[in-house]
Short mmCIF file of C-alpha atoms in Angstrom, two decimals:
data_model
loop_
_atom_site.label_atom_id
_atom_site.label_comp_id
_atom_site.label_asym_id
_atom_site.label_seq_id
_atom_site.Cartn_x
_atom_site.Cartn_y
_atom_site.Cartn_z
CA MET A 1 0.17 -0.17 0.09
CA SER A 2 1.35 3.82 -0.56
CA GLU A 3 2.36 6.10 2.28
CA ASN A 4 -0.88 6.82 4.12
CA LEU A 5 -2.30 10.11 3.70
CA GLU A 6 -4.92 9.86 7.07
CA SER A 7 -3.43 10.29 10.48
CA PHE A 8 -4.56 7.79 11.20
CA SER A 9 -3.00 3.87 10.53
CA LEU A 10 -4.54 0.35 12.08
CA LEU A 11 -1.87 -2.51 12.74
CA TRP A 12 -3.34 -6.59 13.62
CA LEU A 13 -0.71 -8.65 14.74
CA ASP A 14 -1.19 -11.71 15.76
CA ARG A 15 -0.46 -15.05 15.00
CA SER A 16 -2.72 -15.60 12.89
CA VAL A 17 -3.69 -12.32 11.42
CA ASN A 18 -4.40 -13.65 7.59
CA ALA A 19 -5.81 -17.67 8.88
CA SER A 20 -8.82 -17.71 8.61
CA GLN A 21 -11.71 -16.26 6.53
CA GLU A 22 -13.25 -14.79 9.34
CA ASN A 23 -10.37 -12.33 10.20
CA ILE A 24 -9.81 -11.40 6.41
CA ALA A 25 -13.64 -10.24 6.19
CA ALA A 26 -12.80 -8.66 9.32
CA GLN A 27 -10.07 -6.77 7.93
CA SER A 28 -12.27 -4.81 5.39
CA LYS A 29 -15.27 -3.48 7.58
CA LEU A 30 -11.82 -2.11 10.00
CA ARG A 31 -10.51 -0.42 6.43
CA ALA A 32 -13.69 1.10 6.31
CA ILE A 33 -12.80 3.20 9.38
CA ILE A 34 -9.56 2.90 9.32
CA ASN A 35 -7.54 2.19 5.71
CA HIS A 36 -4.20 2.01 6.55
CA LEU A 37 -3.83 -1.70 7.51
CA LYS A 38 -0.66 -2.87 8.20
CA THR A 39 -0.76 -7.16 10.29
CA PHE A 40 2.33 -8.55 11.97
CA GLU A 41 1.88 -12.05 12.51
CA LYS A 42 5.63 -11.41 14.67
CA ALA A 43 5.66 -9.20 17.22
CA GLU A 44 9.61 -8.05 16.91
CA GLU A 45 8.56 -6.71 13.23
CA CYS A 46 5.65 -5.22 14.32
CA GLU A 47 7.48 -3.31 17.21
CA LYS A 48 10.38 -2.60 14.23
CA TYR A 49 7.75 -0.86 12.25
CA ILE A 50 5.82 1.75 15.49
CA ARG A 51 9.02 2.00 16.25
CA LYS A 52 9.98 3.81 12.39
CA CYS A 53 6.43 5.86 12.33
CA PRO A 54 6.65 9.06 12.82
CA GLU A 55 6.16 10.66 16.08
CA THR A 56 3.13 12.33 15.23
CA ASP A 57 1.22 9.77 13.55
CA ARG A 58 -1.43 7.65 15.53
CA ILE A 59 -1.84 4.47 15.56
CA VAL A 60 -4.47 1.75 16.29
CA LEU A 61 -3.15 -1.25 17.07
CA ILE A 62 -5.07 -4.98 17.46
CA VAL A 63 -3.19 -7.27 19.53
CA SER A 64 -3.39 -11.16 20.89
CA GLY A 65 -3.69 -11.73 24.06
CA GLY A 66 -0.48 -13.50 23.97
CA LEU A 67 2.03 -11.43 22.25
CA GLY A 68 0.02 -8.35 24.34
CA GLN A 69 2.20 -9.29 26.73
CA GLN A 70 5.33 -9.13 25.23
CA ILE A 71 4.83 -6.24 22.89
CA VAL A 72 3.40 -3.48 25.12
CA PRO A 73 5.57 -3.15 28.08
CA GLN A 74 7.85 -2.60 24.94
CA ILE A 75 6.40 -0.05 22.90
CA ASP A 76 3.07 1.84 25.25
CA GLN A 77 5.21 5.09 26.16
CA LEU A 78 6.16 5.48 22.20
CA PRO A 79 3.51 8.70 21.67
CA GLN A 80 3.05 7.50 17.96
CA LEU A 81 0.90 4.58 19.71
CA SER A 82 -3.09 5.92 20.26
CA SER A 83 -4.53 3.26 21.48
CA ILE A 84 -4.42 -0.64 21.52
CA TYR A 85 -7.61 -3.51 21.61
CA VAL A 86 -6.59 -6.79 22.83
CA TYR A 87 -8.49 -9.42 20.71
CA CYS A 88 -8.38 -12.86 22.45
CA MET A 89 -9.87 -15.96 24.50
CA ASP A 90 -9.44 -14.75 27.36
CA GLU A 91 -10.83 -11.45 28.94
CA LYS A 92 -10.33 -12.14 32.24
CA LYS A 93 -7.11 -13.65 32.09
CA ASN A 94 -5.82 -10.30 29.66
CA ARG A 95 -7.66 -7.64 32.02
CA GLU A 96 -5.17 -8.98 34.61
CA TRP A 97 -2.05 -7.71 32.89
CA SER A 98 -3.18 -5.42 30.23
CA LYS A 99 -4.06 -2.91 33.69
CA ASN A 100 -0.99 -1.73 33.78
CA HIS A 101 -1.00 -0.29 30.85
CA PRO A 102 -3.38 2.57 29.71
CA LYS A 103 -3.26 2.78 26.59
CA VAL A 104 -4.60 -0.87 26.73
CA LYS A 105 -8.63 0.68 26.36
CA HIS A 106 -10.58 -2.56 25.41
CA VAL A 107 -9.86 -6.36 25.90
CA LEU A 108 -12.81 -7.75 23.71
CA ALA A 109 -13.08 -12.02 22.51
CA SER A 110 -15.54 -10.70 20.10
CA LEU A 111 -14.82 -9.76 17.05
CA PRO A 112 -18.25 -7.70 15.04
CA LYS A 113 -17.74 -6.47 19.93
CA LEU A 114 -14.22 -5.19 18.93
CA ILE A 115 -14.70 -3.91 15.31
CA HIS A 116 -17.96 -2.42 16.94
CA GLN A 117 -16.08 -0.63 19.83
CA ILE A 118 -12.69 1.12 17.61
CA GLU A 119 -15.49 2.17 15.20
CA SER A 120 -16.84 4.09 18.03
CA ASP A 121 -13.74 5.24 19.65
CA GLN A 122 -12.83 6.09 16.11
CA ILE A 123 -15.70 8.53 15.82
CA ARG A 124 -14.24 10.90 18.84
CA LYS A 125 -10.59 10.79 17.71
CA ASP A 126 -12.34 12.57 14.11
CA ASN A 127 -13.49 15.28 16.59
CA THR A 128 -10.00 15.80 18.71
CA GLU A 129 -6.76 14.83 17.10
CA GLU A 130 -8.04 15.74 13.42
CA SER A 131 -5.86 18.61 14.33
CA SER A 132 -3.35 20.51 13.64
CA PRO A 133 -0.35 21.25 15.44
CA ILE A 134 -0.45 25.38 17.20
CA SER A 135 2.00 27.88 17.02
CA VAL A 136 2.74 30.26 19.63
CA SER A 137 3.75 33.91 19.55
CA GLU A 138 6.92 34.95 21.27
CA THR A 139 5.73 38.38 21.06
CA ASN A 140 4.42 39.64 24.58
CA LYS A 141 1.69 41.40 22.86
CA PRO A 142 -1.64 40.25 22.54
CA THR A 143 -2.48 43.10 20.36
CA ASP A 144 0.32 42.55 17.95
CA ARG A 145 -1.77 40.27 15.05
CA SER A 146 0.92 40.28 12.15
CA SER A 147 2.94 37.16 11.86
CA ILE A 148 5.70 38.67 14.14
CA GLY A 149 6.88 36.19 16.92
CA LEU A 150 5.46 33.08 15.96
CA THR A 151 6.96 30.56 14.55
CA SER A 152 8.65 30.62 10.97
CA ARG A 153 6.92 26.92 10.19
CA TYR A 154 3.28 28.95 11.11
CA VAL A 155 4.51 32.03 8.79
CA TYR A 156 5.86 28.95 6.45
CA SER A 157 2.52 27.43 6.25
CA ARG A 158 0.13 30.36 6.24
CA LEU A 159 2.20 31.79 3.18
CA LEU A 160 1.56 28.37 1.10
CA ILE A 161 -2.09 28.55 1.91
CA GLU A 162 -2.50 31.97 1.11
CA GLU A 163 -0.56 31.44 -2.91
CA LEU A 164 -2.22 28.44 -3.04
CA ILE A 165 -6.11 30.13 -3.03
CA ARG A 166 -4.31 33.12 -5.56
CA MET A 167 -3.82 30.94 -7.72
CA LYS A 168 -5.82 29.85 -10.18
CA PRO A 169 -6.63 26.31 -10.37
CA LYS A 170 -6.24 23.76 -13.23
CA SER A 171 -9.20 22.17 -14.67
CA GLU A 172 -6.94 18.89 -13.85
CA ASP A 173 -6.19 19.40 -10.86
CA LYS A 174 -9.42 17.39 -9.66
CA GLU A 175 -9.09 14.36 -11.14
CA LYS A 176 -4.77 14.09 -10.40
CA PHE A 177 -6.23 14.17 -6.59
CA ILE A 178 -9.21 11.44 -7.04
CA SER A 179 -6.46 9.19 -8.88
CA LEU A 180 -4.00 9.44 -6.11
CA CYS A 181 -7.49 8.57 -3.45
CA GLU A 182 -7.67 5.82 -6.52
CA LYS A 183 -4.82 4.14 -5.85
CA GLN A 184 -5.14 4.79 -1.70
CA TYR A 185 -8.30 3.84 -1.46
CA GLN A 186 -7.50 0.57 -3.59
CA GLY A 187 -9.68 -2.56 -2.34
CA ASN A 188 -12.06 0.07 0.74
CA GLU A 189 -15.03 -0.07 -0.98
CA THR A 190 -16.68 2.01 1.93
CA GLN A 191 -14.67 5.29 1.28
CA LEU A 192 -14.59 4.40 -3.06
CA LYS A 193 -17.93 5.15 -2.75
CA TYR A 194 -17.45 8.21 -1.07
CA LEU A 195 -15.11 9.53 -3.92
CA LYS A 196 -17.49 7.95 -6.51
CA GLU A 197 -20.36 10.19 -5.02
CA PHE A 198 -17.58 13.29 -4.39
CA GLN A 199 -16.34 12.81 -8.22
CA ASP A 200 -20.05 13.20 -9.38
CA LYS A 201 -20.82 15.24 -7.71
CA TYR A 202 -18.45 17.77 -6.34
CA THR A 203 -18.86 21.52 -6.63
CA PRO A 204 -17.34 24.72 -5.77
CA ASP A 205 -20.23 25.40 -3.84
CA ASN A 206 -21.07 22.09 -1.67
CA ALA A 207 -16.84 22.62 -0.26
CA ILE A 208 -17.67 22.97 3.00
CA ARG A 209 -19.83 19.96 3.23
CA TRP A 210 -17.62 17.98 2.28
CA TYR A 211 -15.36 18.92 5.19
CA THR A 212 -18.04 18.33 7.20
CA LYS A 213 -18.67 14.73 6.20
CA LYS A 214 -15.86 13.67 8.10
CA SER A 215 -14.75 11.77 5.01
CA PHE A 216 -11.83 10.85 3.22
CA VAL A 217 -11.56 14.16 2.24
CA TYR A 218 -11.54 15.91 5.27
CA ARG A 219 -8.75 13.51 6.88
CA ILE A 220 -6.45 13.90 3.79
CA LEU A 221 -6.89 17.76 4.33
CA ASN A 222 -5.94 17.84 7.74
CA LYS A 223 -2.87 15.66 7.56
CA ALA A 224 -1.71 17.28 4.76
CA LEU A 225 -1.98 21.05 6.52
CA ARG A 226 -0.70 19.22 9.69
CA VAL A 227 2.64 17.65 7.60
CA GLN A 228 2.59 20.57 5.51
CA ASN A 229 2.58 17.91 2.00
CA VAL A 230 3.33 20.43 -0.77
CA GLN A 231 2.27 18.04 -3.76
CA LEU A 232 -0.05 16.84 -1.17
CA LEU A 233 -1.93 20.61 -0.69
CA TYR A 234 -1.22 21.70 -4.57
CA LEU A 235 -3.52 19.11 -6.35
CA PHE A 236 -5.93 20.36 -2.96
CA ARG A 237 -5.78 24.04 -4.14
CA PHE A 238 -9.51 24.16 -5.91
CA PHE A 239 -10.36 22.45 -2.40
CA ILE A 240 -9.16 24.81 -0.04
CA ARG A 241 -9.79 27.57 -1.93
CA ASP A 242 -13.43 26.93 -2.30
CA ILE A 243 -14.12 26.48 0.89
CA CYS A 244 -12.36 29.41 1.89
CA HIS A 245 -14.57 30.82 -0.74
CA GLN A 246 -17.62 29.65 0.76
CA LEU A 247 -15.91 31.46 4.82
CA GLU A 248 -16.30 34.78 3.12
CA LYS A 249 -19.36 34.03 1.36
CA TYR A 250 -21.46 32.91 4.38
CA GLN A 251 -18.80 35.16 6.92
CA CYS A 252 -20.11 36.66 10.30
CA SER A 253 -20.94 39.65 10.47
CA THR A 254 -21.50 40.21 13.81
CA PRO A 255 -18.63 38.95 16.98
CA VAL A 256 -18.68 35.65 17.94
CA THR A 257 -18.00 33.29 21.47
CA VAL A 258 -17.03 29.70 20.16
CA TYR A 259 -14.96 26.93 21.40
CA ARG A 260 -13.61 23.99 20.23
CA VAL A 261 -12.36 21.00 22.54
CA GLN A 262 -8.75 19.43 21.57
CA SER A 263 -6.05 17.56 22.26
CA ILE A 264 -2.85 18.12 22.23
CA SER A 265 0.90 16.60 22.54
CA HIS A 266 1.93 17.43 26.61
CA ASP A 267 4.22 19.74 24.95
CA GLU A 268 2.39 21.82 23.34
CA LEU A 269 0.04 21.98 26.93
CA GLN A 270 3.07 23.04 28.45
CA GLY A 271 4.02 25.60 25.58
CA LEU A 272 0.29 26.85 26.21
CA LYS A 273 0.61 27.64 30.41
CA ARG A 274 3.76 29.33 29.47
CA SER A 275 2.24 31.54 27.07
CA ILE A 276 -0.49 32.61 28.54
CA GLY A 277 -1.37 36.51 27.14
CA LYS A 278 0.06 35.48 23.63
CA LEU A 279 -1.02 34.91 20.06
CA ILE A 280 -1.24 31.66 19.21
CA ALA A 281 -2.45 30.13 15.80
CA MET A 282 -3.32 27.44 13.93
CA THR A 283 -2.75 26.10 11.12
CA SER A 284 -6.19 24.41 9.68
CA PHE A 285 -9.75 25.25 8.90
CA VAL A 286 -11.24 24.99 12.98
CA SER A 287 -15.09 24.02 13.59
CA THR A 288 -16.01 25.09 16.50
CA SER A 289 -20.00 25.27 18.63
CA LEU A 290 -21.78 28.66 19.78
CA ASP A 291 -22.89 25.72 22.37
CA GLN A 292 -20.02 25.14 25.09
CA ASP A 293 -21.59 22.00 26.50
CA ARG A 294 -22.70 20.30 23.19
CA ALA A 295 -18.43 21.11 22.65
CA LEU A 296 -17.58 19.47 25.59
CA LYS A 297 -19.77 16.61 24.33
CA PHE A 298 -17.01 15.77 22.04
CA ARG A 299 -14.04 14.59 24.59
CA ASP A 300 -12.55 11.84 24.89
CA ASN A 301 -11.57 9.84 28.31
CA ASN A 302 -9.67 7.37 26.37
CA SER A 303 -7.79 9.88 24.59
CA ASP A 304 -4.17 9.28 25.74
CA LEU A 305 -3.20 12.95 24.94
CA PRO A 306 -4.72 15.90 27.01
CA GLN A 307 -7.62 17.68 25.78
CA VAL A 308 -7.94 21.49 26.52
CA CYS A 309 -12.04 23.28 25.63
CA PHE A 310 -10.57 27.20 23.06
CA GLU A 311 -12.81 29.80 24.30
CA ILE A 312 -11.93 31.97 21.10
CA TYR A 313 -13.90 34.78 20.41
CA ALA A 314 -14.22 36.31 16.86
CA ASP A 315 -14.79 39.94 15.70
CA PRO A 316 -15.00 40.44 12.17
CA LYS A 317 -14.54 44.07 12.45
CA VAL A 318 -10.08 42.80 13.33
CA GLU A 319 -8.19 44.27 10.73
CA GLY A 320 -6.61 40.69 9.01
CA ILE A 321 -8.62 38.17 10.71
CA LYS A 322 -9.19 35.43 8.05
CA PRO A 323 -12.70 34.92 7.60
CA PHE A 324 -15.50 32.77 9.53
CA ALA A 325 -19.24 31.72 9.09
CA ASN A 326 -21.98 30.15 10.78
CA ILE A 327 -22.35 26.60 8.68
CA THR A 328 -24.90 24.74 9.59
CA SER A 329 -27.49 25.90 7.19
CA LEU A 330 -24.63 24.68 4.76
#
């Protein structure tokens, strides 16, 4: 399979992972939840693969009880490992050893229950962990809304996006993007169905609707913005441009206070604590809620990452502010 264009990967470690029709059928169902699936029969190969992954990756691991006791103590502190599911015959026995490892979220003996649990958990992760890094200003002047003092990464990202928006998309950009996605989702009937719908029905006027569907478009764009995949963002510029134009069209005319719950790294949390009163910036589109209680419902109590609730006051009259809109009716 080609490079993973999404943030999450799913690994399945079991000596018989490919030995039964039930497991093979389960792999197709799991790919409908997390597309990038790799299977392993040996703990050493699985651990080697995980350690080679960047720390910014988000890995979900399914592991048998026996191999879990072998590999989990070696990897449970790795930041790229998001969560672990133990699929076994003896739930009681495996809950005993796994209770000392917080990243083990569930111990299950039923394959259908395992798939359902991963699907349920992933919906919540999509809301809180599909996010961009936070850049913090070095200046102590919160009123300075320019990019002065912000990290070079943020400044580069901002200039890149502005240039992509200015560029007129080519007619073949969308087809190249679709071709890339066809290779990425080969064999994944669920996402290929969404891709066909995107190919047939996408228009500039429904860009935001496609982004909020939380389908492949949402996940690919978020990762491309987070890791600054310039080649992919260049292909995606038609979509980025359309979203920005829609936000400008439906720009709020009065100030609003909105809320967002987001998982962040431990380093980002410490950076925020040290930066009270300073300017922060995010390098992607940010979905928020007007209702704080509603935003807090998206908290993922099983996440291994710290979670924060951002309260954002947005005033359209502020000079140089980026467009924002209430998209509930779109």
